[in-house]
XYZ file of C-alpha atoms in Angstrom:
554
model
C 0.000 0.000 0.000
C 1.354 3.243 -1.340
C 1.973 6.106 1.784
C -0.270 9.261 1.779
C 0.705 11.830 -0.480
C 1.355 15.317 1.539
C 0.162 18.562 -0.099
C 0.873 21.659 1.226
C -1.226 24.806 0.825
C -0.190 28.667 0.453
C -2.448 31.806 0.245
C -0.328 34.711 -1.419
C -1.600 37.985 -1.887
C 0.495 40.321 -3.204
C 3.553 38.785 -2.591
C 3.094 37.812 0.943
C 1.756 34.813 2.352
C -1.629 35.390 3.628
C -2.382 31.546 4.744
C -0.878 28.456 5.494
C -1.958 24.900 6.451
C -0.230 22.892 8.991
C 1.117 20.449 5.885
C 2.955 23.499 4.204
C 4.689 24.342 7.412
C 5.513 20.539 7.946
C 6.892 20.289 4.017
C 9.471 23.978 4.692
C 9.886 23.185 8.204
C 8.323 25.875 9.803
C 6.999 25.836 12.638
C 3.094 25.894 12.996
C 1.728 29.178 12.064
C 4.965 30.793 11.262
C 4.606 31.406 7.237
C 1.597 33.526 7.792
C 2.687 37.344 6.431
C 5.816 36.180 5.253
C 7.220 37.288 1.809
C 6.758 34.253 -0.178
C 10.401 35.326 -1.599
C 11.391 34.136 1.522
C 10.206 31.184 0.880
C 10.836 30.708 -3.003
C 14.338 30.287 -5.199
C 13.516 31.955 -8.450
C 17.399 30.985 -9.322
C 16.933 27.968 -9.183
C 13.667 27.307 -11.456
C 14.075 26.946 -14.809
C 10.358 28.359 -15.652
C 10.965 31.523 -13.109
C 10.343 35.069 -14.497
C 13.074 37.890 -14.051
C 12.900 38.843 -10.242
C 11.969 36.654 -7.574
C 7.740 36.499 -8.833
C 6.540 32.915 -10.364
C 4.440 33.168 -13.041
C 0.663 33.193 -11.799
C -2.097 32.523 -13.822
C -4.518 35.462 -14.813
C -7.619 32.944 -14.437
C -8.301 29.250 -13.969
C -5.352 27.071 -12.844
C -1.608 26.952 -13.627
C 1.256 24.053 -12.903
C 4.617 24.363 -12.376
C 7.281 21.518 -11.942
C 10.173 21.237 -10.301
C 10.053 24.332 -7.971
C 12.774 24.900 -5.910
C 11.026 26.415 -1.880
C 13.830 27.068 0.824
C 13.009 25.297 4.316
C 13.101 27.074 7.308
C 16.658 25.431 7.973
C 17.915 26.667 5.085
C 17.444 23.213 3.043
C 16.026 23.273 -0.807
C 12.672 21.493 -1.408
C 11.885 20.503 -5.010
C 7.833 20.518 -5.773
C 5.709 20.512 -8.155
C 2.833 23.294 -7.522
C -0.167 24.331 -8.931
C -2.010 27.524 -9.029
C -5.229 29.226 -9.095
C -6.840 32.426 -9.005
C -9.415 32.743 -6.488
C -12.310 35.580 -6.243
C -10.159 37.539 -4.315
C -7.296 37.990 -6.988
C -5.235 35.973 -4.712
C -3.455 33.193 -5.492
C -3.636 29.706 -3.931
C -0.564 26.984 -4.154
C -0.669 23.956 -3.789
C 2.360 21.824 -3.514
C 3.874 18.135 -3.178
C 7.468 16.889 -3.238
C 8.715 15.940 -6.241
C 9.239 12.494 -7.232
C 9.725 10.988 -11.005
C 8.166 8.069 -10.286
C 5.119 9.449 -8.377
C 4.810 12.301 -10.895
C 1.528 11.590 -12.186
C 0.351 10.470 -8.937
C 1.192 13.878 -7.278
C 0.027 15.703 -9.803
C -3.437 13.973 -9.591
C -3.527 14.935 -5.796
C -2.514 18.379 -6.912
C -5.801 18.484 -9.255
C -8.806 16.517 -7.355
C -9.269 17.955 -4.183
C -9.356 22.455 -2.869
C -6.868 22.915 -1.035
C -8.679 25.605 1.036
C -11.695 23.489 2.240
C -10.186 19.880 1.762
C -13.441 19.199 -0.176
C -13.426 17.441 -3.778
C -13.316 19.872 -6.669
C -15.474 18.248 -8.718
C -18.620 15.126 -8.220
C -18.097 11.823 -9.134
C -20.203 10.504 -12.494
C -23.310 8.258 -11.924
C -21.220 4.789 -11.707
C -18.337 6.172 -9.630
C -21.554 7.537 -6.861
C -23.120 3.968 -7.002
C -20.296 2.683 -6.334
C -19.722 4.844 -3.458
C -22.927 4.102 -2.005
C -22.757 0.346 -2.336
C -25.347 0.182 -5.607
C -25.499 -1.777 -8.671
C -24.633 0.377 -11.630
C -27.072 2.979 -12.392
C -28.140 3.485 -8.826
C -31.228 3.215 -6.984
C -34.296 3.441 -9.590
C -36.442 3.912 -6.900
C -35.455 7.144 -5.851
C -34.530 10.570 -6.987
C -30.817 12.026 -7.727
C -30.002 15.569 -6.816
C -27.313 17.434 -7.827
C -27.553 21.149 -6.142
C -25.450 23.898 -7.079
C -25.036 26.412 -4.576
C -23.929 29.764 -4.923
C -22.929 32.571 -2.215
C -24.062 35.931 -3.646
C -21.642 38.790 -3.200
C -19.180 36.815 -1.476
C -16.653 39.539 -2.451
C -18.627 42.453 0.210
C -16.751 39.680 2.897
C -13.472 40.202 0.952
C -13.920 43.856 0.987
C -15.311 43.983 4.767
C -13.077 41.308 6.544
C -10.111 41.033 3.979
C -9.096 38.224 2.111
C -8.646 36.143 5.001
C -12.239 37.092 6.162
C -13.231 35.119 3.105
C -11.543 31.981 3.164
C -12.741 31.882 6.780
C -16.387 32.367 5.568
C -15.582 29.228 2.755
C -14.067 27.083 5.709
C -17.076 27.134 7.689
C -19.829 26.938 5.231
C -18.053 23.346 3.728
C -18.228 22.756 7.566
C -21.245 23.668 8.091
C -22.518 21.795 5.012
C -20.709 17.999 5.969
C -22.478 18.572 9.444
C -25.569 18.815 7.661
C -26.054 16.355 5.322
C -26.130 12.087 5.780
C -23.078 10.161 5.366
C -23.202 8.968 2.006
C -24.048 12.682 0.347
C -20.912 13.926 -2.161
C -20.138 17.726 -1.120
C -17.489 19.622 -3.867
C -15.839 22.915 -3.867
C -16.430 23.427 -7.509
C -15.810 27.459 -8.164
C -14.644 30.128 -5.734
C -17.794 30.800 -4.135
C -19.912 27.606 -5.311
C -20.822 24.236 -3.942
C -22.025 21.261 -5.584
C -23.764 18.478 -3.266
C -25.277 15.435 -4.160
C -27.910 13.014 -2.760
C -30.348 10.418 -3.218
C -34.397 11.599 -1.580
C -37.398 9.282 -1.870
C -39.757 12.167 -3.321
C -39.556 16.448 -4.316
C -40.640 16.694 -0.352
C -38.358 15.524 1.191
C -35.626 17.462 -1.168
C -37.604 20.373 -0.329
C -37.471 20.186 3.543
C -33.371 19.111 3.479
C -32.826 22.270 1.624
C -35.034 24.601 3.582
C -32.766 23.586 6.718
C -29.938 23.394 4.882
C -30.322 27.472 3.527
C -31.008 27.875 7.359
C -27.689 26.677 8.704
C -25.447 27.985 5.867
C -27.347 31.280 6.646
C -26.812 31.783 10.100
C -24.457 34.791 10.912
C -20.766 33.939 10.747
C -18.151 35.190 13.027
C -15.484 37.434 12.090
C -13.212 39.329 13.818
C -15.236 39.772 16.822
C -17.930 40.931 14.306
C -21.296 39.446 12.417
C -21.053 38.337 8.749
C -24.320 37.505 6.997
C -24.483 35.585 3.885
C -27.216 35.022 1.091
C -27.467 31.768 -0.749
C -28.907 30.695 -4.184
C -29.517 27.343 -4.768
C -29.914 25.588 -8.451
C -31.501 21.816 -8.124
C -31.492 19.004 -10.638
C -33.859 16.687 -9.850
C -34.753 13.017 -11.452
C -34.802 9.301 -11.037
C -31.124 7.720 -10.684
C -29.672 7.211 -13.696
C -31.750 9.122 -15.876
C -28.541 11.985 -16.967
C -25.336 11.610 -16.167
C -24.203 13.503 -12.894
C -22.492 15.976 -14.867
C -25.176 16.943 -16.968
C -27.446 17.654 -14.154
C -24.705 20.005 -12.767
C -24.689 21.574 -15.680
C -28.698 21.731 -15.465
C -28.341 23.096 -11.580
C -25.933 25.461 -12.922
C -28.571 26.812 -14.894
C -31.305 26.557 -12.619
C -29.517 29.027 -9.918
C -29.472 31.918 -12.415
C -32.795 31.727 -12.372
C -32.672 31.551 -8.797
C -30.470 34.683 -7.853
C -32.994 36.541 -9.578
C -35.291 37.465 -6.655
C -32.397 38.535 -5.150
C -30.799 35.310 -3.223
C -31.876 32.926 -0.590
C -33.895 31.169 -3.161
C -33.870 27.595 -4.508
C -34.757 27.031 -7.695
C -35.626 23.779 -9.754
C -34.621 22.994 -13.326
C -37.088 22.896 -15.699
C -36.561 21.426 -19.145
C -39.190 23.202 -20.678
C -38.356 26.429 -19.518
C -34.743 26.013 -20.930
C -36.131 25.145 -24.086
C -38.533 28.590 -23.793
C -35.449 30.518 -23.203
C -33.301 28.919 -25.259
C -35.843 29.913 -28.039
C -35.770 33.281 -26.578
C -32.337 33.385 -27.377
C -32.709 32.614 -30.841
C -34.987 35.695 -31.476
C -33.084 38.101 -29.425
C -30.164 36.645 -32.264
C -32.420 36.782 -35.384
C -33.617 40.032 -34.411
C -30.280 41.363 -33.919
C -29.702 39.970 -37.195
C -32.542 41.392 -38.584
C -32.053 44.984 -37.861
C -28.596 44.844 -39.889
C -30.600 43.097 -42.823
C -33.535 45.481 -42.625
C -35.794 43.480 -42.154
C -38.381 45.784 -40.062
C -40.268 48.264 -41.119
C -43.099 50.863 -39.948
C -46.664 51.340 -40.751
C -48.560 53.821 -39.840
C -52.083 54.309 -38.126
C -53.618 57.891 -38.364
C -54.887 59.756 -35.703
C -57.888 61.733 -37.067
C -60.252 65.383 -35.867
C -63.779 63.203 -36.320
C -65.614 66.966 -35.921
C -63.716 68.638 -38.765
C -62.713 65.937 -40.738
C -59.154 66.262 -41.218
C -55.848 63.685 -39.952
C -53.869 64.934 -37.366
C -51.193 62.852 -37.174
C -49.469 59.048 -37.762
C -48.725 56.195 -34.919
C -45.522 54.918 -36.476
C -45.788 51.054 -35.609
C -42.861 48.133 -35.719
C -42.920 45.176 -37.873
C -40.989 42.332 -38.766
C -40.866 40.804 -42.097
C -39.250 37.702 -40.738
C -36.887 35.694 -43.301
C -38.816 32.246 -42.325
C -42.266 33.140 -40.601
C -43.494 36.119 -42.445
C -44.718 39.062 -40.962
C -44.161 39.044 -37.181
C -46.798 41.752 -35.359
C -45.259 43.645 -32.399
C -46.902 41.194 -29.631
C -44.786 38.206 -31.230
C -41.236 39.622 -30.728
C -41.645 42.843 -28.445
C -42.017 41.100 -25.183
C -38.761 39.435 -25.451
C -36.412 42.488 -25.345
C -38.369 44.544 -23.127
C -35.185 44.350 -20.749
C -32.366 43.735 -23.336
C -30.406 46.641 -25.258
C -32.190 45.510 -28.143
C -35.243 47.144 -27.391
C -32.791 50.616 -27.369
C -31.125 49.661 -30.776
C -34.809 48.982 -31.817
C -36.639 52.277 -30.708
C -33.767 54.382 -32.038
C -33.899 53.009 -35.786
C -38.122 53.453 -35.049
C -37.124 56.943 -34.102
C -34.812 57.320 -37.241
C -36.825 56.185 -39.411
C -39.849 57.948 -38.630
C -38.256 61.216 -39.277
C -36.787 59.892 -42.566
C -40.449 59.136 -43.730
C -41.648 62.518 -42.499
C -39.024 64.663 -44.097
C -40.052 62.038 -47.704
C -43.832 62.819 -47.250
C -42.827 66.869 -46.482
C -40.836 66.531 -49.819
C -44.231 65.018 -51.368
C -46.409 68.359 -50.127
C -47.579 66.060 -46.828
C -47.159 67.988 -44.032
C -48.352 65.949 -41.264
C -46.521 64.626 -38.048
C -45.241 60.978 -37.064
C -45.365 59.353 -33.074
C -42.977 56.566 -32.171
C -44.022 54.887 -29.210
C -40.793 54.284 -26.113
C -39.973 51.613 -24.725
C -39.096 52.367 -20.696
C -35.378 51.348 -20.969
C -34.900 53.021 -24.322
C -36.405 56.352 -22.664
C -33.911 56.073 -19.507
C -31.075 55.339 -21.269
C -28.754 58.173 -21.220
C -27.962 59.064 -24.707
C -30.995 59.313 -25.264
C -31.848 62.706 -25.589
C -27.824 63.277 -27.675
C -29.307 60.563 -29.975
C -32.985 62.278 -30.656
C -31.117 65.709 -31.354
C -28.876 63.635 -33.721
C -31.629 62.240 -35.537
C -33.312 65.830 -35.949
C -30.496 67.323 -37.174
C -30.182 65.299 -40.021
C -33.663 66.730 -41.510
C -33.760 70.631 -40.007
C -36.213 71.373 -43.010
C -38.822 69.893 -40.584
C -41.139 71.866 -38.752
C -41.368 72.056 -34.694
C -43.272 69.216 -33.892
C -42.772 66.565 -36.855
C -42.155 63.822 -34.177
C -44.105 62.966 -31.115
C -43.138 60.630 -28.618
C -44.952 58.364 -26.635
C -44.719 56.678 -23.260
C -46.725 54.299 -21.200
C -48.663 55.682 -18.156
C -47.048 52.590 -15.645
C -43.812 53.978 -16.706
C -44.397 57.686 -15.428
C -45.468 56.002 -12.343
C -42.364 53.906 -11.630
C -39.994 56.499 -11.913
C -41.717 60.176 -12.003
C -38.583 62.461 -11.195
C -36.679 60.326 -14.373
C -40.121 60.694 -16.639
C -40.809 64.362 -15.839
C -37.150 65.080 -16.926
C -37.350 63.723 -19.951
C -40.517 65.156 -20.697
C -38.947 68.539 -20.378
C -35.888 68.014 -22.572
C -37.890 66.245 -25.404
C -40.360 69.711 -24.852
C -37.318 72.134 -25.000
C -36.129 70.448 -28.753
C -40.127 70.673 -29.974
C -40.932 67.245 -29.316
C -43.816 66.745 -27.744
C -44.299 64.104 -25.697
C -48.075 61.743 -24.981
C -49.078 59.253 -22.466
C -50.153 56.112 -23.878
C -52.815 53.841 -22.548
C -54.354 56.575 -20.069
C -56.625 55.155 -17.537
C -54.933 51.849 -16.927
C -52.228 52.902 -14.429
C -53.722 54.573 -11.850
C -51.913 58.173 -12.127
C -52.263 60.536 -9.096
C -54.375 64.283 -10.162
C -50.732 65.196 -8.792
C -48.420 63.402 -11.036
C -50.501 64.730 -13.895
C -50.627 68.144 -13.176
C -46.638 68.225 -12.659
C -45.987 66.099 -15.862
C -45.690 68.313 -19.302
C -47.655 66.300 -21.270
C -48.966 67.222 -24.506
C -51.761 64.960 -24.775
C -53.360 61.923 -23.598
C -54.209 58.918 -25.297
C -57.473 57.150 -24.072
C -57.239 53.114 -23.639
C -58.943 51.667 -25.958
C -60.169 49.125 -23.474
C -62.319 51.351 -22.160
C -63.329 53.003 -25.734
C -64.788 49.348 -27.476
C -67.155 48.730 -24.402
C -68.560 52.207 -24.746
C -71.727 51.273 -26.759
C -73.230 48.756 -25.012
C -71.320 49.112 -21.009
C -72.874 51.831 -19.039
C -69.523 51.946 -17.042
C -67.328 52.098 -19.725
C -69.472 55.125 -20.813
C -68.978 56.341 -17.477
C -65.353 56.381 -17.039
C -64.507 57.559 -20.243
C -66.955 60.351 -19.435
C -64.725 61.372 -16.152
C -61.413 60.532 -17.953
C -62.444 63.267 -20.312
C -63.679 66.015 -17.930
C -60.265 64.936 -15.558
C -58.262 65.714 -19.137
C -59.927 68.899 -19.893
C -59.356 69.971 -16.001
C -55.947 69.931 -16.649
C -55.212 71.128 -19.795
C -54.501 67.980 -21.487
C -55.584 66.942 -25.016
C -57.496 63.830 -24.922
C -57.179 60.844 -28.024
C -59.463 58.161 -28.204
C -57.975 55.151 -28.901
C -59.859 51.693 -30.168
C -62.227 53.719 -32.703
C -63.738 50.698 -33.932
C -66.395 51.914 -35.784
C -68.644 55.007 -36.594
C -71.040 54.669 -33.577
C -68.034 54.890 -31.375
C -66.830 58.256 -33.479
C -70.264 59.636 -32.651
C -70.664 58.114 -29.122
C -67.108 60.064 -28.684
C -68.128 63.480 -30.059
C -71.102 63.560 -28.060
C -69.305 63.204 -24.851
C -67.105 66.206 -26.405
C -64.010 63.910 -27.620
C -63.222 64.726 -31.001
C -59.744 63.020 -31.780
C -59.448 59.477 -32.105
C -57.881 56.777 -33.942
C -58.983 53.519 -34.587
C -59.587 50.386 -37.292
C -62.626 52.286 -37.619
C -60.538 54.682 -39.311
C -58.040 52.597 -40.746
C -55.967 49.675 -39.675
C -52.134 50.374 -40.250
C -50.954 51.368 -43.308
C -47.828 51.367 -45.821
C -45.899 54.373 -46.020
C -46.658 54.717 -49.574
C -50.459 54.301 -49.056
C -50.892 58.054 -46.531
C -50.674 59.984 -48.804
C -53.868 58.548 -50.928
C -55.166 58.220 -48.048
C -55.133 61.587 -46.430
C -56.690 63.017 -49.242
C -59.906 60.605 -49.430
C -60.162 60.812 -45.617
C -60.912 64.788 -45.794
C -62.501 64.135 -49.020
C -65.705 62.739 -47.041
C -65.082 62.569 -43.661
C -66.962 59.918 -42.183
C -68.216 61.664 -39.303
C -68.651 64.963 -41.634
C -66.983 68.294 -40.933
C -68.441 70.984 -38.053
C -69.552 74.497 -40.064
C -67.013 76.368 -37.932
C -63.922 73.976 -38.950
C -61.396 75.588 -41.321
């Protein structure tokens, strides 16, 4: 039987040693708890090794791991030690060694026991496959069919405020404890692995979801508990990633890969959450991806274009304006509305890349129609992160400059009313720098966020557009009738111009004018058209005028 292989361990930061274990002091010859703060010059012959750098530093690597044999490290009594070491680069930008004597015939050997196990918390650095773990737990090959596998991947979120708070040191402390903590907690044939700087894997066999359930609920409990530092508290949070299924079904390192995945989706409410994988879900966002890529793609083929809905005066018979409105001509599925695609970048730059070629564009087709004798003005409606972003305003002017023959007031803008809400002070500033260049600026989809009298009255709207939710149940909902009644008086308290959106038909034109609202817009009016199709348009529209034109209208 071969004799135990001793690895030593050293922590440098910055060119000192930060840490040492009690086999790296029994290796040099230093007494226990002597190497700590030492220079690791001290400790290292840079002469002596052929792979040293100019200087006394050995090479380090930037990230991952890096191996280096046939080091030369001076003893305590003076006495040369030849090891082979390897490196890697925690979370801390420290760098941990890890070191064994070297021997020719025990090189491979050594450098196995180099690889397999973190040095800092003794644990395994990576889980065994589905075999190996039967094996380990006394199974026939493929495991125990009548149970469940899990692999769990946790993760400590913002380990590095310990680093910052406590130090280096304060950290590794922190990583002891939880692997601890962890081998305390779980039953005696569970695999535990230190598999990144700040991540565990654990695996285990449960007889239903339940019981996984309840293990981890006490687990998050203990690994949560304060932690002791320097006389001081140290709290953590913890996001947990679970693969669960019957033994044998994936390979254990597929299902890490699948917990991996799963505690993304976990560390989105903000830690201390466990989260289990879900195949179809991957598959929905994997699909998700594939858009966010095509329509990426699709921008630089131009592939999207606008159409545009008019906005109409139903009393004197004349169009007012354009709703400039996305679509996708997509290579393979034809054309995509906005509800198909929209949705999916609501939180991704694309939706800014997206809204500024809307905005671009939209003045291109104004200044064509002005060229044509159209004179009429164009809204683009903004997304929330495209409005905050904060170019936004340097991009609009840039856009404007390019056609100055434009009147004041070409473009409009238009923003949701639950975005005004969320973040007033933002909204209201925007509002007034879009108003200072002659854009004016509407609120979309009035009456379904629940604005305060106050917000309103502070806000610099131009106008406001009337959901059209409340619009098609006009005719036949007494209600409906009824708020869009107030909604109007409310607009006309303060100043506001009111639109009526969802105009589905005559009736609602005159069931509108009759309550005093004479703008609205509608596939009553028209559905969406070409850019090439306005201008025919326009001039049947005030032609005959569906709803006819009021004797004192110019």
């Amino acid at each position: 039987m071969s004799s135990r292989i001793v690895a030593g361990h050293l922590k440098i930061c910055d060119g000192q040693i930060l840490w040492a274990d009690e086999d790296a002091h029994h290796l040099l010859a230093y007494a226990p708890g002597t190497l700590a703060d030492m220079p690791f010059s001290d400790v290292y012959e840079p002469s002596a090794d052929a792979q040293a750098l100019s200087g006394d530093a050995m090479p380090a690597p930037v990230r991952g791991v890096i191996e280096h044999l046939g080091v030369t490290l001076i003893g305590q009594n003076g006495q040369a030690q030849r090891v082979d070491m390897r490196g890697e680069r925690m979370e801390d930008r420290c760098i941990l060694w890890t070191f064994v004597l070297a021997s020719r015939g025990l090189r491979g050997e050594r450098l196995e026991v180099l690889s397999r196990r973190d040095a800092l918390t003794r644990l395994p650095n990576r889980i065994p496959s589905t075999d190996e773990l039967a094996s380990m737990m006394q199974l026939e090959p493929g495991g125990d069919k009548s149970r469940l596998l899990a692999v769990c991947y946790l993760d400590i979120d913002r380990l590095r405020d310990i680093n910052d708070r406590f130090g280096p040191a304060g950290g590794d402390t922190v990583l002891r404890e939880m692997a601890r903590r962890i081998k305390t907690a779980v039953p005696p044939d569970a695999v535990i692995a230190r598999v990144g700087g700040d991540e565990f894997a654990l695996v285990m066999s449960f007889a239903s979801r339940t019981q996984c359930d309840e293990f981890l609920r006490q687990l998050l409990a203990r690994l949560t508990h304060p932690y002791r530092l320097l006389d001081r508290q140290a709290r953590l949070r913890l996001s947990v990633g679970v693969s669960l299924m019957p033994w044998g079904e994936q390979p254990t390192e597929v299902m890490l890969q699948h917990a991996q995945h799963a505690v993304f989706l976990a560390k989105r409410p903000g830690g201390n959450h466990v989260h289990y994988f879900d195949a179809g879900q991957v598959r929905d966002e994997q699909l998700d991806r594939q858009t966010l890529a095509l329509i990426k793609d699709g921008l630089g083929r131009d592939e999207f274009f606008l159409a545009y809905q008019p906005k109409v005066d139903m009393r004197c018979g004349r169009v007012i304006g354009f709703e400039a409105l996305i679509r996708w001509q997509h290579s393979e599925r034809g054309l995509l509305q906005p509800s198909e695609f929209v949705h999916l970048i609501e939180d991704h730059e694309l939706v800014e890349d997206l809204g500024d070629w809307a905005i671009g564009e939209a003045i291109r087709q104004a200044a064509e129609w002005f060229d044509q004798g159209v004179r009429t003005s164009v809204s683009v409606n903004i997304s929330p992160r495209h409005m905050l972003r904060p170019d936004f305003v340097q991009r609009l002017e840039h856009h404007l400059a390019r056609y100055p023959e434009l009147p004041i007031g070409v473009l409009e803008l238009e923003i949701l009313e639950t975005t005004a809400i969320k973040d007033f002070v933002a909204v209201a500033q925007f509002i007034g720098a879009c108003t200072q260049m002659g854009v004016p600026v509407t609120m979309d989809d009035f009456g379904t966020g629940y604005s305060s009298l106050s917000y309103l009255r502070r806000l610099p709207l131009t106008a406001l557009k009337l959901d059209q939710s409340f619009v098609n149940g006009m005719l036949d909902d007494a209600e409906d009738r009824a708020i869009v009644e107030g909604i109007l008086l409310l607009a006309r308290a303060l100043g506001r111009t009111m639109i009526a959106e969802g105009v589905e038909s005559v009736a609602h034109g005159h069931a509108l004018l009759a309550l005093g609202c004479t703008l609205g817009q509608g596939y009553g009016i028209a559905k969406p058209l070409s850019a090439a199709e306005v201008p025919e348009w326009i001039a049947g529209f005030e032609r005959a005028p569906p709803w006819g034109r009021a004797a004192d209208c110019a």
